[in-house]
Amino acid sequence: MPEFRQNMVSKEWVIIATERAKRPDNFIQEKKVKNSLPSHRADCPFCPGNESMTPPSLFSIEKNGVWSLRVVPNKFAALQSHLTTQRNREGRFLKADGFGIAEVIIETPVHNHTIATMGLEEVRNTVLTYRERYAALSKNERLELITIFRNYGEKAGTSLEHPHSQIIATPIVPPHVRTPLYQSQLACDTFGDCIYCGMMEEERRQGVRVVKETEYFLVISPFASRSPFETRIYPKIHRSSYATISDPELNDFAAVLQETLKRLSIGLNDPDYNYVIRSAPIEDTNVKYHHWYVVIVPKLTTPAGFEIGTGIYINTTLPEHCAEFLRRVQIQ
Ligand SMILES: [Zn+2]
Ligand SMILES: [Zn+2]
């Protein structure tokens, strides 16, 4: 029997279509050439020796005199930092200059690493850099929202193989971000506490969608997952923004992020994915009603007409089965 399920924060509905249910192992990817990439490419702008192909570093981490991570401005950014935040009317239409800041985090000098295969120190450098750049960008009063994300593989929208994450900071908070914030604020006004903290408590009580729990984090296949293997990592300590993550949490986050991506990579044979760190807007860095988290979306299905038309996603796989599948993956 198919069923509707509601995301308790955003109020969005999904359909879990068990009639045409697919088993989690139906999503195991065909063997790809990705695994046989070289460790260095002469024509890769992010490989060591090619630093002149990118703008100078904004931030770097070095070890024994050579860089192990670099942050550079995005040369092909959709938004540009020299513009204004001026909004204008064109007749009845509203527009604004394309002001924003876009940065690329080159996570390692090694071309063929992935988060799932790199050393834990490299993952830790990466998540530490997320916090560093978040702090630096949040000082810019013209910015409202800082989005940290990672596109992995062509289906996830990147053709650049070299391991990298991105940050885009915008002067605009769009409805897609504002609407759940508004809903969680309303819930907090009504019930007096954070709806995400309540949701985590319920997920822990039911247990069936929990992939992993560590000292500081909870990994789940959400109750109202929009697509197969949507996976979320929530901090157990209430914090509305990634900006305030502590050092012990940061260490645990590096390990839990890597382990979760390993489960997906080993279990499903290295699928393409996007992940996004969702923090509250800069001015809401310490609020009771929002709770930061990571959402990982493996690119296993394509939204079709009904999804585009209604925003109601049809998910053919039970989140409970995905969580069970991920728990069972042997990570060496
Ligand atoms: Zn490279
Ligand atoms: Zn909370």
PDB file of N, CA and C in Angstrom, residues 150-249:
ATOM      1  N   ARG A 150      28.988  19.920  -1.760  1.00  0.00           N
ATOM      2  CA  ARG A 150      29.947  19.124  -2.512  1.00  0.00           C
ATOM      3  C   ARG A 150      29.190  18.390  -3.610  1.00  0.00           C
ATOM      4  N   ASN A 151      29.650  18.557  -4.850  1.00  0.00           N
ATOM      5  CA  ASN A 151      29.085  17.824  -5.980  1.00  0.00           C
ATOM      6  C   ASN A 151      30.095  16.744  -6.354  1.00  0.00           C
ATOM      7  N   TYR A 152      29.649  15.506  -6.389  1.00  0.00           N
ATOM      8  CA  TYR A 152      30.566  14.414  -6.696  1.00  0.00           C
ATOM      9  C   TYR A 152      30.050  13.635  -7.903  1.00  0.00           C
ATOM     10  N   GLY A 153      30.782  13.730  -9.016  1.00  0.00           N
ATOM     11  CA  GLY A 153      30.419  12.969 -10.208  1.00  0.00           C
ATOM     12  C   GLY A 153      29.543  13.757 -11.167  1.00  0.00           C
ATOM     13  N   GLU A 154      29.507  13.294 -12.408  1.00  0.00           N
ATOM     14  CA  GLU A 154      28.803  14.026 -13.464  1.00  0.00           C
ATOM     15  C   GLU A 154      27.305  14.164 -13.213  1.00  0.00           C
ATOM     16  N   LYS A 155      26.696  13.099 -12.673  1.00  0.00           N
ATOM     17  CA  LYS A 155      25.258  13.172 -12.414  1.00  0.00           C
ATOM     18  C   LYS A 155      24.949  14.194 -11.327  1.00  0.00           C
ATOM     19  N   ALA A 156      25.962  14.517 -10.521  1.00  0.00           N
ATOM     20  CA  ALA A 156      25.784  15.501  -9.441  1.00  0.00           C
ATOM     21  C   ALA A 156      26.154  16.900  -9.909  1.00  0.00           C
ATOM     22  N   GLY A 157      26.533  17.035 -11.191  1.00  0.00           N
ATOM     23  CA  GLY A 157      26.750  18.361 -11.748  1.00  0.00           C
ATOM     24  C   GLY A 157      28.182  18.824 -11.793  1.00  0.00           C
ATOM     25  N   THR A 158      29.157  17.922 -11.675  1.00  0.00           N
ATOM     26  CA  THR A 158      30.540  18.367 -11.825  1.00  0.00           C
ATOM     27  C   THR A 158      31.291  17.471 -12.808  1.00  0.00           C
ATOM     28  N   SER A 159      32.136  18.106 -13.599  1.00  0.00           N
ATOM     29  CA  SER A 159      32.969  17.312 -14.501  1.00  0.00           C
ATOM     30  C   SER A 159      34.417  17.366 -14.017  1.00  0.00           C
ATOM     31  N   LEU A 160      34.664  18.188 -12.990  1.00  0.00           N
ATOM     32  CA  LEU A 160      36.019  18.279 -12.429  1.00  0.00           C
ATOM     33  C   LEU A 160      36.255  17.124 -11.456  1.00  0.00           C
ATOM     34  N   GLU A 161      37.202  16.258 -11.809  1.00  0.00           N
ATOM     35  CA  GLU A 161      37.407  15.050 -11.003  1.00  0.00           C
ATOM     36  C   GLU A 161      38.095  15.329  -9.669  1.00  0.00           C
ATOM     37  N   HIS A 162      38.972  16.331  -9.654  1.00  0.00           N
ATOM     38  CA  HIS A 162      39.812  16.558  -8.462  1.00  0.00           C
ATOM     39  C   HIS A 162      38.930  16.849  -7.230  1.00  0.00           C
ATOM     40  N   PRO A 163      39.210  16.178  -6.085  1.00  0.00           N
ATOM     41  CA  PRO A 163      38.335  16.321  -4.908  1.00  0.00           C
ATOM     42  C   PRO A 163      38.190  17.774  -4.445  1.00  0.00           C
ATOM     43  N   HIS A 164      36.969  18.246  -4.428  1.00  0.00           N
ATOM     44  CA  HIS A 164      36.739  19.631  -4.006  1.00  0.00           C
ATOM     45  C   HIS A 164      35.329  19.819  -3.479  1.00  0.00           C
ATOM     46  N   SER A 165      35.203  20.810  -2.588  1.00  0.00           N
ATOM     47  CA  SER A 165      33.889  21.259  -2.119  1.00  0.00           C
ATOM     48  C   SER A 165      33.734  22.703  -2.555  1.00  0.00           C
ATOM     49  N   GLN A 166      32.539  23.240  -2.380  1.00  0.00           N
ATOM     50  CA  GLN A 166      32.305  24.633  -2.753  1.00  0.00           C
ATOM     51  C   GLN A 166      31.556  25.381  -1.648  1.00  0.00           C
ATOM     52  N   ILE A 167      31.762  26.687  -1.641  1.00  0.00           N
ATOM     53  CA  ILE A 167      30.988  27.562  -0.759  1.00  0.00           C
ATOM     54  C   ILE A 167      30.433  28.674  -1.633  1.00  0.00           C
ATOM     55  N   ILE A 168      29.146  28.924  -1.522  1.00  0.00           N
ATOM     56  CA  ILE A 168      28.575  30.093  -2.183  1.00  0.00           C
ATOM     57  C   ILE A 168      27.818  30.902  -1.128  1.00  0.00           C
ATOM     58  N   ALA A 169      28.214  32.168  -0.988  1.00  0.00           N
ATOM     59  CA  ALA A 169      27.558  33.051  -0.027  1.00  0.00           C
ATOM     60  C   ALA A 169      26.756  34.079  -0.804  1.00  0.00           C
ATOM     61  N   THR A 170      25.482  34.241  -0.405  1.00  0.00           N
ATOM     62  CA  THR A 170      24.571  35.100  -1.164  1.00  0.00           C
ATOM     63  C   THR A 170      23.974  36.204  -0.282  1.00  0.00           C
ATOM     64  N   PRO A 171      23.553  37.307  -0.912  1.00  0.00           N
ATOM     65  CA  PRO A 171      22.885  38.369  -0.157  1.00  0.00           C
ATOM     66  C   PRO A 171      21.385  38.114  -0.057  1.00  0.00           C
ATOM     67  N   ILE A 172      20.956  36.953  -0.502  1.00  0.00           N
ATOM     68  CA  ILE A 172      19.528  36.631  -0.580  1.00  0.00           C
ATOM     69  C   ILE A 172      19.258  35.331   0.164  1.00  0.00           C
ATOM     70  N   VAL A 173      18.175  35.287   0.956  1.00  0.00           N
ATOM     71  CA  VAL A 173      17.693  34.030   1.536  1.00  0.00           C
ATOM     72  C   VAL A 173      16.468  33.622   0.719  1.00  0.00           C
ATOM     73  N   PRO A 174      16.580  32.564  -0.077  1.00  0.00           N
ATOM     74  CA  PRO A 174      15.472  32.203  -0.973  1.00  0.00           C
ATOM     75  C   PRO A 174      14.337  31.480  -0.229  1.00  0.00           C
ATOM     76  N   PRO A 175      13.141  31.426  -0.824  1.00  0.00           N
ATOM     77  CA  PRO A 175      12.003  30.748  -0.192  1.00  0.00           C
ATOM     78  C   PRO A 175      12.285  29.289   0.186  1.00  0.00           C
ATOM     79  N   HIS A 176      13.093  28.604  -0.620  1.00  0.00           N
ATOM     80  CA  HIS A 176      13.435  27.204  -0.351  1.00  0.00           C
ATOM     81  C   HIS A 176      14.094  27.039   1.023  1.00  0.00           C
ATOM     82  N   VAL A 177      14.851  28.055   1.435  1.00  0.00           N
ATOM     83  CA  VAL A 177      15.504  28.047   2.746  1.00  0.00           C
ATOM     84  C   VAL A 177      14.609  28.720   3.791  1.00  0.00           C
ATOM     85  N   ARG A 178      13.949  29.796   3.392  1.00  0.00           N
ATOM     86  CA  ARG A 178      13.160  30.583   4.340  1.00  0.00           C
ATOM     87  C   ARG A 178      11.919  29.835   4.839  1.00  0.00           C
ATOM     88  N   THR A 179      11.270  29.078   3.935  1.00  0.00           N
ATOM     89  CA  THR A 179      10.011  28.420   4.314  1.00  0.00           C
ATOM     90  C   THR A 179      10.189  27.428   5.478  1.00  0.00           C
ATOM     91  N   PRO A 180      11.158  26.500   5.417  1.00  0.00           N
ATOM     92  CA  PRO A 180      11.352  25.622   6.581  1.00  0.00           C
ATOM     93  C   PRO A 180      11.759  26.389   7.842  1.00  0.00           C
ATOM     94  N   LEU A 181      12.515  27.487   7.664  1.00  0.00           N
ATOM     95  CA  LEU A 181      12.894  28.303   8.829  1.00  0.00           C
ATOM     96  C   LEU A 181      11.656  28.889   9.488  1.00  0.00           C
ATOM     97  N   TYR A 182      10.758  29.350   8.637  1.00  0.00           N
ATOM     98  CA  TYR A 182       9.525  29.935   9.125  1.00  0.00           C
ATOM     99  C   TYR A 182       8.700  28.875   9.865  1.00  0.00           C
ATOM    100  N   GLN A 183       8.628  27.678   9.279  1.00  0.00           N
ATOM    101  CA  GLN A 183       7.869  26.584   9.898  1.00  0.00           C
ATOM    102  C   GLN A 183       8.471  26.183  11.244  1.00  0.00           C
ATOM    103  N   SER A 184       9.812  26.125  11.307  1.00  0.00           N
ATOM    104  CA  SER A 184      10.444  25.688  12.562  1.00  0.00           C
ATOM    105  C   SER A 184      10.314  26.768  13.636  1.00  0.00           C
ATOM    106  N   GLN A 185      10.259  28.023  13.196  1.00  0.00           N
ATOM    107  CA  GLN A 185      10.065  29.129  14.140  1.00  0.00           C
ATOM    108  C   GLN A 185       8.644  29.054  14.736  1.00  0.00           C
ATOM    109  N   LEU A 186       7.704  28.779  13.858  1.00  0.00           N
ATOM    110  CA  LEU A 186       6.300  28.638  14.274  1.00  0.00           C
ATOM    111  C   LEU A 186       6.154  27.486  15.273  1.00  0.00           C
ATOM    112  N   ALA A 187       6.819  26.359  14.975  1.00  0.00           N
ATOM    113  CA  ALA A 187       6.759  25.191  15.861  1.00  0.00           C
ATOM    114  C   ALA A 187       7.381  25.522  17.211  1.00  0.00           C
ATOM    115  N   CYS A 188       8.465  26.282  17.193  1.00  0.00           N
ATOM    116  CA  CYS A 188       9.145  26.658  18.436  1.00  0.00           C
ATOM    117  C   CYS A 188       8.258  27.596  19.258  1.00  0.00           C
ATOM    118  N   ASP A 189       7.565  28.503  18.582  1.00  0.00           N
ATOM    119  CA  ASP A 189       6.645  29.403  19.281  1.00  0.00           C
ATOM    120  C   ASP A 189       5.502  28.611  19.936  1.00  0.00           C
ATOM    121  N   THR A 190       5.077  27.544  19.256  1.00  0.00           N
ATOM    122  CA  THR A 190       3.952  26.756  19.761  1.00  0.00           C
ATOM    123  C   THR A 190       4.382  25.811  20.890  1.00  0.00           C
ATOM    124  N   PHE A 191       5.455  25.062  20.645  1.00  0.00           N
ATOM    125  CA  PHE A 191       5.825  23.996  21.590  1.00  0.00           C
ATOM    126  C   PHE A 191       6.994  24.361  22.506  1.00  0.00           C
ATOM    127  N   GLY A 192       7.671  25.458  22.174  1.00  0.00           N
ATOM    128  CA  GLY A 192       8.720  25.950  23.074  1.00  0.00           C
ATOM    129  C   GLY A 192      10.081  25.320  22.911  1.00  0.00           C
ATOM    130  N   ASP A 193      10.221  24.394  21.926  1.00  0.00           N
ATOM    131  CA  ASP A 193      11.554  23.824  21.732  1.00  0.00           C
ATOM    132  C   ASP A 193      11.831  23.572  20.249  1.00  0.00           C
ATOM    133  N   CYS A 194      13.025  23.068  19.963  1.00  0.00           N
ATOM    134  CA  CYS A 194      13.466  22.883  18.575  1.00  0.00           C
ATOM    135  C   CYS A 194      12.827  21.631  17.967  1.00  0.00           C
ATOM    136  N   ILE A 195      12.181  21.792  16.839  1.00  0.00           N
ATOM    137  CA  ILE A 195      11.481  20.672  16.202  1.00  0.00           C
ATOM    138  C   ILE A 195      12.459  19.591  15.713  1.00  0.00           C
ATOM    139  N   TYR A 196      13.679  20.023  15.359  1.00  0.00           N
ATOM    140  CA  TYR A 196      14.688  19.052  14.909  1.00  0.00           C
ATOM    141  C   TYR A 196      15.151  18.179  16.077  1.00  0.00           C
ATOM    142  N   CYS A 197      15.327  18.807  17.260  1.00  0.00           N
ATOM    143  CA  CYS A 197      15.713  18.034  18.446  1.00  0.00           C
ATOM    144  C   CYS A 197      14.620  17.009  18.754  1.00  0.00           C
ATOM    145  N   GLY A 198      13.351  17.419  18.607  1.00  0.00           N
ATOM    146  CA  GLY A 198      12.226  16.513  18.845  1.00  0.00           C
ATOM    147  C   GLY A 198      12.187  15.385  17.827  1.00  0.00           C
ATOM    148  N   MET A 199      12.485  15.730  16.578  1.00  0.00           N
ATOM    149  CA  MET A 199      12.490  14.722  15.511  1.00  0.00           C
ATOM    150  C   MET A 199      13.582  13.677  15.784  1.00  0.00           C
ATOM    151  N   MET A 200      14.760  14.152  16.236  1.00  0.00           N
ATOM    152  CA  MET A 200      15.858  13.217  16.539  1.00  0.00           C
ATOM    153  C   MET A 200      15.485  12.262  17.676  1.00  0.00           C
ATOM    154  N   GLU A 201      14.809  12.824  18.673  1.00  0.00           N
ATOM    155  CA  GLU A 201      14.375  12.010  19.809  1.00  0.00           C
ATOM    156  C   GLU A 201      13.449  10.894  19.318  1.00  0.00           C
ATOM    157  N   GLU A 202      12.532  11.254  18.401  1.00  0.00           N
ATOM    158  CA  GLU A 202      11.588  10.277  17.860  1.00  0.00           C
ATOM    159  C   GLU A 202      12.303   9.238  16.996  1.00  0.00           C
ATOM    160  N   GLU A 203      13.260   9.685  16.163  1.00  0.00           N
ATOM    161  CA  GLU A 203      14.014   8.743  15.322  1.00  0.00           C
ATOM    162  C   GLU A 203      14.782   7.758  16.205  1.00  0.00           C
ATOM    163  N   ARG A 204      15.346   8.257  17.327  1.00  0.00           N
ATOM    164  CA  ARG A 204      16.086   7.366  18.235  1.00  0.00           C
ATOM    165  C   ARG A 204      15.134   6.381  18.907  1.00  0.00           C
ATOM    166  N   ARG A 205      13.931   6.844  19.238  1.00  0.00           N
ATOM    167  CA  ARG A 205      12.956   5.979  19.892  1.00  0.00           C
ATOM    168  C   ARG A 205      12.509   4.868  18.930  1.00  0.00           C
ATOM    169  N   GLN A 206      12.213   5.246  17.664  1.00  0.00           N
ATOM    170  CA  GLN A 206      11.771   4.242  16.689  1.00  0.00           C
ATOM    171  C   GLN A 206      12.939   3.380  16.202  1.00  0.00           C
ATOM    172  N   GLY A 207      14.088   3.994  16.043  1.00  0.00           N
ATOM    173  CA  GLY A 207      15.318   3.236  15.744  1.00  0.00           C
ATOM    174  C   GLY A 207      15.482   2.693  14.334  1.00  0.00           C
ATOM    175  N   VAL A 208      14.377   2.445  13.605  1.00  0.00           N
ATOM    176  CA  VAL A 208      14.454   1.730  12.326  1.00  0.00           C
ATOM    177  C   VAL A 208      15.133   2.512  11.203  1.00  0.00           C
ATOM    178  N   ARG A 209      15.195   3.832  11.331  1.00  0.00           N
ATOM    179  CA  ARG A 209      15.827   4.632  10.265  1.00  0.00           C
ATOM    180  C   ARG A 209      17.187   5.180  10.681  1.00  0.00           C
ATOM    181  N   VAL A 210      17.678   4.722  11.848  1.00  0.00           N
ATOM    182  CA  VAL A 210      18.985   5.186  12.310  1.00  0.00           C
ATOM    183  C   VAL A 210      20.079   4.348  11.644  1.00  0.00           C
ATOM    184  N   VAL A 211      21.008   5.018  10.976  1.00  0.00           N
ATOM    185  CA  VAL A 211      22.121   4.332  10.326  1.00  0.00           C
ATOM    186  C   VAL A 211      23.268   4.204  11.313  1.00  0.00           C
ATOM    187  N   LYS A 212      23.471   5.268  12.102  1.00  0.00           N
ATOM    188  CA  LYS A 212      24.618   5.278  13.013  1.00  0.00           C
ATOM    189  C   LYS A 212      24.426   6.377  14.043  1.00  0.00           C
ATOM    190  N   GLU A 213      24.853   6.102  15.259  1.00  0.00           N
ATOM    191  CA  GLU A 213      24.859   7.161  16.262  1.00  0.00           C
ATOM    192  C   GLU A 213      26.244   7.204  16.887  1.00  0.00           C
ATOM    193  N   THR A 214      26.815   8.408  16.956  1.00  0.00           N
ATOM    194  CA  THR A 214      28.122   8.567  17.602  1.00  0.00           C
ATOM    195  C   THR A 214      27.922   9.476  18.816  1.00  0.00           C
ATOM    196  N   GLU A 215      29.035   9.869  19.452  1.00  0.00           N
ATOM    197  CA  GLU A 215      28.917  10.717  20.643  1.00  0.00           C
ATOM    198  C   GLU A 215      28.163  12.015  20.318  1.00  0.00           C
ATOM    199  N   TYR A 216      28.470  12.605  19.159  1.00  0.00           N
ATOM    200  CA  TYR A 216      27.908  13.920  18.855  1.00  0.00           C
ATOM    201  C   TYR A 216      26.933  13.956  17.677  1.00  0.00           C
ATOM    202  N   PHE A 217      26.791  12.846  16.940  1.00  0.00           N
ATOM    203  CA  PHE A 217      25.976  12.902  15.717  1.00  0.00           C
ATOM    204  C   PHE A 217      25.022  11.713  15.572  1.00  0.00           C
ATOM    205  N   LEU A 218      23.942  11.987  14.835  1.00  0.00           N
ATOM    206  CA  LEU A 218      22.965  10.960  14.508  1.00  0.00           C
ATOM    207  C   LEU A 218      22.829  10.930  12.983  1.00  0.00           C
ATOM    208  N   VAL A 219      22.984   9.735  12.396  1.00  0.00           N
ATOM    209  CA  VAL A 219      22.852   9.585  10.944  1.00  0.00           C
ATOM    210  C   VAL A 219      21.564   8.808  10.677  1.00  0.00           C
ATOM    211  N   ILE A 220      20.693   9.382   9.839  1.00  0.00           N
ATOM    212  CA  ILE A 220      19.414   8.708   9.573  1.00  0.00           C
ATOM    213  C   ILE A 220      19.049   8.724   8.086  1.00  0.00           C
ATOM    214  N   SER A 221      18.191   7.772   7.724  1.00  0.00           N
ATOM    215  CA  SER A 221      17.461   7.843   6.449  1.00  0.00           C
ATOM    216  C   SER A 221      16.128   8.486   6.840  1.00  0.00           C
ATOM    217  N   PRO A 222      15.873   9.750   6.460  1.00  0.00           N
ATOM    218  CA  PRO A 222      14.711  10.452   7.001  1.00  0.00           C
ATOM    219  C   PRO A 222      13.378   9.758   6.715  1.00  0.00           C
ATOM    220  N   PHE A 223      12.438   9.922   7.653  1.00  0.00           N
ATOM    221  CA  PHE A 223      11.090   9.348   7.546  1.00  0.00           C
ATOM    222  C   PHE A 223      10.447   9.694   6.201  1.00  0.00           C
ATOM    223  N   ALA A 224      10.540  10.978   5.803  1.00  0.00           N
ATOM    224  CA  ALA A 224       9.955  11.411   4.529  1.00  0.00           C
ATOM    225  C   ALA A 224      11.069  11.681   3.507  1.00  0.00           C
ATOM    226  N   SER A 225      11.938  10.683   3.282  1.00  0.00           N
ATOM    227  CA  SER A 225      13.014  10.823   2.284  1.00  0.00           C
ATOM    228  C   SER A 225      12.417  11.084   0.915  1.00  0.00           C
ATOM    229  N   ARG A 226      12.985  12.035   0.196  1.00  0.00           N
ATOM    230  CA  ARG A 226      12.470  12.339  -1.141  1.00  0.00           C
ATOM    231  C   ARG A 226      12.963  11.371  -2.197  1.00  0.00           C
ATOM    232  N   SER A 227      14.119  10.770  -1.957  1.00  0.00           N
ATOM    233  CA  SER A 227      14.659   9.829  -2.946  1.00  0.00           C
ATOM    234  C   SER A 227      15.402   8.711  -2.211  1.00  0.00           C
ATOM    235  N   PRO A 228      15.642   7.577  -2.915  1.00  0.00           N
ATOM    236  CA  PRO A 228      16.302   6.446  -2.268  1.00  0.00           C
ATOM    237  C   PRO A 228      17.672   6.849  -1.708  1.00  0.00           C
ATOM    238  N   PHE A 229      17.933   6.446  -0.497  1.00  0.00           N
ATOM    239  CA  PHE A 229      19.227   6.674   0.165  1.00  0.00           C
ATOM    240  C   PHE A 229      19.527   8.133   0.498  1.00  0.00           C
ATOM    241  N   GLU A 230      18.493   9.001   0.472  1.00  0.00           N
ATOM    242  CA  GLU A 230      18.710  10.322   1.060  1.00  0.00           C
ATOM    243  C   GLU A 230      19.159  10.070   2.502  1.00  0.00           C
ATOM    244  N   THR A 231      20.241  10.716   2.903  1.00  0.00           N
ATOM    245  CA  THR A 231      20.814  10.447   4.233  1.00  0.00           C
ATOM    246  C   THR A 231      21.123  11.774   4.906  1.00  0.00           C
ATOM    247  N   ARG A 232      20.807  11.877   6.182  1.00  0.00           N
ATOM    248  CA  ARG A 232      21.069  13.136   6.892  1.00  0.00           C
ATOM    249  C   ARG A 232      21.895  12.907   8.137  1.00  0.00           C
ATOM    250  N   ILE A 233      22.777  13.860   8.395  1.00  0.00           N
ATOM    251  CA  ILE A 233      23.618  13.816   9.594  1.00  0.00           C
ATOM    252  C   ILE A 233      23.245  15.026  10.455  1.00  0.00           C
ATOM    253  N   TYR A 234      22.758  14.747  11.667  1.00  0.00           N
ATOM    254  CA  TYR A 234      22.344  15.822  12.582  1.00  0.00           C
ATOM    255  C   TYR A 234      23.260  15.868  13.795  1.00  0.00           C
ATOM    256  N   PRO A 235      23.699  17.077  14.198  1.00  0.00           N
ATOM    257  CA  PRO A 235      24.445  17.180  15.460  1.00  0.00           C
ATOM    258  C   PRO A 235      23.479  16.967  16.631  1.00  0.00           C
ATOM    259  N   LYS A 236      23.916  16.211  17.648  1.00  0.00           N
ATOM    260  CA  LYS A 236      23.036  15.944  18.790  1.00  0.00           C
ATOM    261  C   LYS A 236      22.955  17.147  19.725  1.00  0.00           C
ATOM    262  N   ILE A 237      24.016  17.971  19.743  1.00  0.00           N
ATOM    263  CA  ILE A 237      23.962  19.195  20.545  1.00  0.00           C
ATOM    264  C   ILE A 237      23.277  20.259  19.706  1.00  0.00           C
ATOM    265  N   HIS A 238      22.274  20.907  20.276  1.00  0.00           N
ATOM    266  CA  HIS A 238      21.523  21.907  19.514  1.00  0.00           C
ATOM    267  C   HIS A 238      22.393  23.088  19.111  1.00  0.00           C
ATOM    268  N   ARG A 239      22.559  23.254  17.811  1.00  0.00           N
ATOM    269  CA  ARG A 239      23.260  24.428  17.270  1.00  0.00           C
ATOM    270  C   ARG A 239      22.575  24.793  15.969  1.00  0.00           C
ATOM    271  N   SER A 240      22.334  26.086  15.766  1.00  0.00           N
ATOM    272  CA  SER A 240      21.604  26.457  14.551  1.00  0.00           C
ATOM    273  C   SER A 240      22.521  26.656  13.351  1.00  0.00           C
ATOM    274  N   SER A 241      23.819  26.792  13.622  1.00  0.00           N
ATOM    275  CA  SER A 241      24.724  27.065  12.506  1.00  0.00           C
ATOM    276  C   SER A 241      26.013  26.256  12.627  1.00  0.00           C
ATOM    277  N   TYR A 242      26.540  25.857  11.492  1.00  0.00           N
ATOM    278  CA  TYR A 242      27.822  25.151  11.460  1.00  0.00           C
ATOM    279  C   TYR A 242      28.937  26.016  12.043  1.00  0.00           C
ATOM    280  N   ALA A 243      28.735  27.344  12.017  1.00  0.00           N
ATOM    281  CA  ALA A 243      29.745  28.291  12.520  1.00  0.00           C
ATOM    282  C   ALA A 243      30.158  27.987  13.953  1.00  0.00           C
ATOM    283  N   THR A 244      29.248  27.396  14.742  1.00  0.00           N
ATOM    284  CA  THR A 244      29.529  27.231  16.170  1.00  0.00           C
ATOM    285  C   THR A 244      29.932  25.805  16.542  1.00  0.00           C
ATOM    286  N   ILE A 245      30.230  24.971  15.569  1.00  0.00           N
ATOM    287  CA  ILE A 245      30.655  23.589  15.864  1.00  0.00           C
ATOM    288  C   ILE A 245      31.955  23.637  16.694  1.00  0.00           C
ATOM    289  N   SER A 246      32.030  22.813  17.752  1.00  0.00           N
ATOM    290  CA  SER A 246      33.204  22.824  18.639  1.00  0.00           C
ATOM    291  C   SER A 246      34.293  21.891  18.088  1.00  0.00           C
ATOM    292  N   ASP A 247      35.502  21.971  18.645  1.00  0.00           N
ATOM    293  CA  ASP A 247      36.592  21.109  18.175  1.00  0.00           C
ATOM    294  C   ASP A 247      36.298  19.610  18.359  1.00  0.00           C
ATOM    295  N   PRO A 248      35.816  19.191  19.534  1.00  0.00           N
ATOM    296  CA  PRO A 248      35.497  17.752  19.657  1.00  0.00           C
ATOM    297  C   PRO A 248      34.407  17.306  18.678  1.00  0.00           C
ATOM    298  N   GLU A 249      33.417  18.175  18.449  1.00  0.00           N
ATOM    299  CA  GLU A 249      32.363  17.838  17.478  1.00  0.00           C
ATOM    300  C   GLU A 249      32.941  17.754  16.058  1.00  0.00           C
TER     301      GLU A 249
END
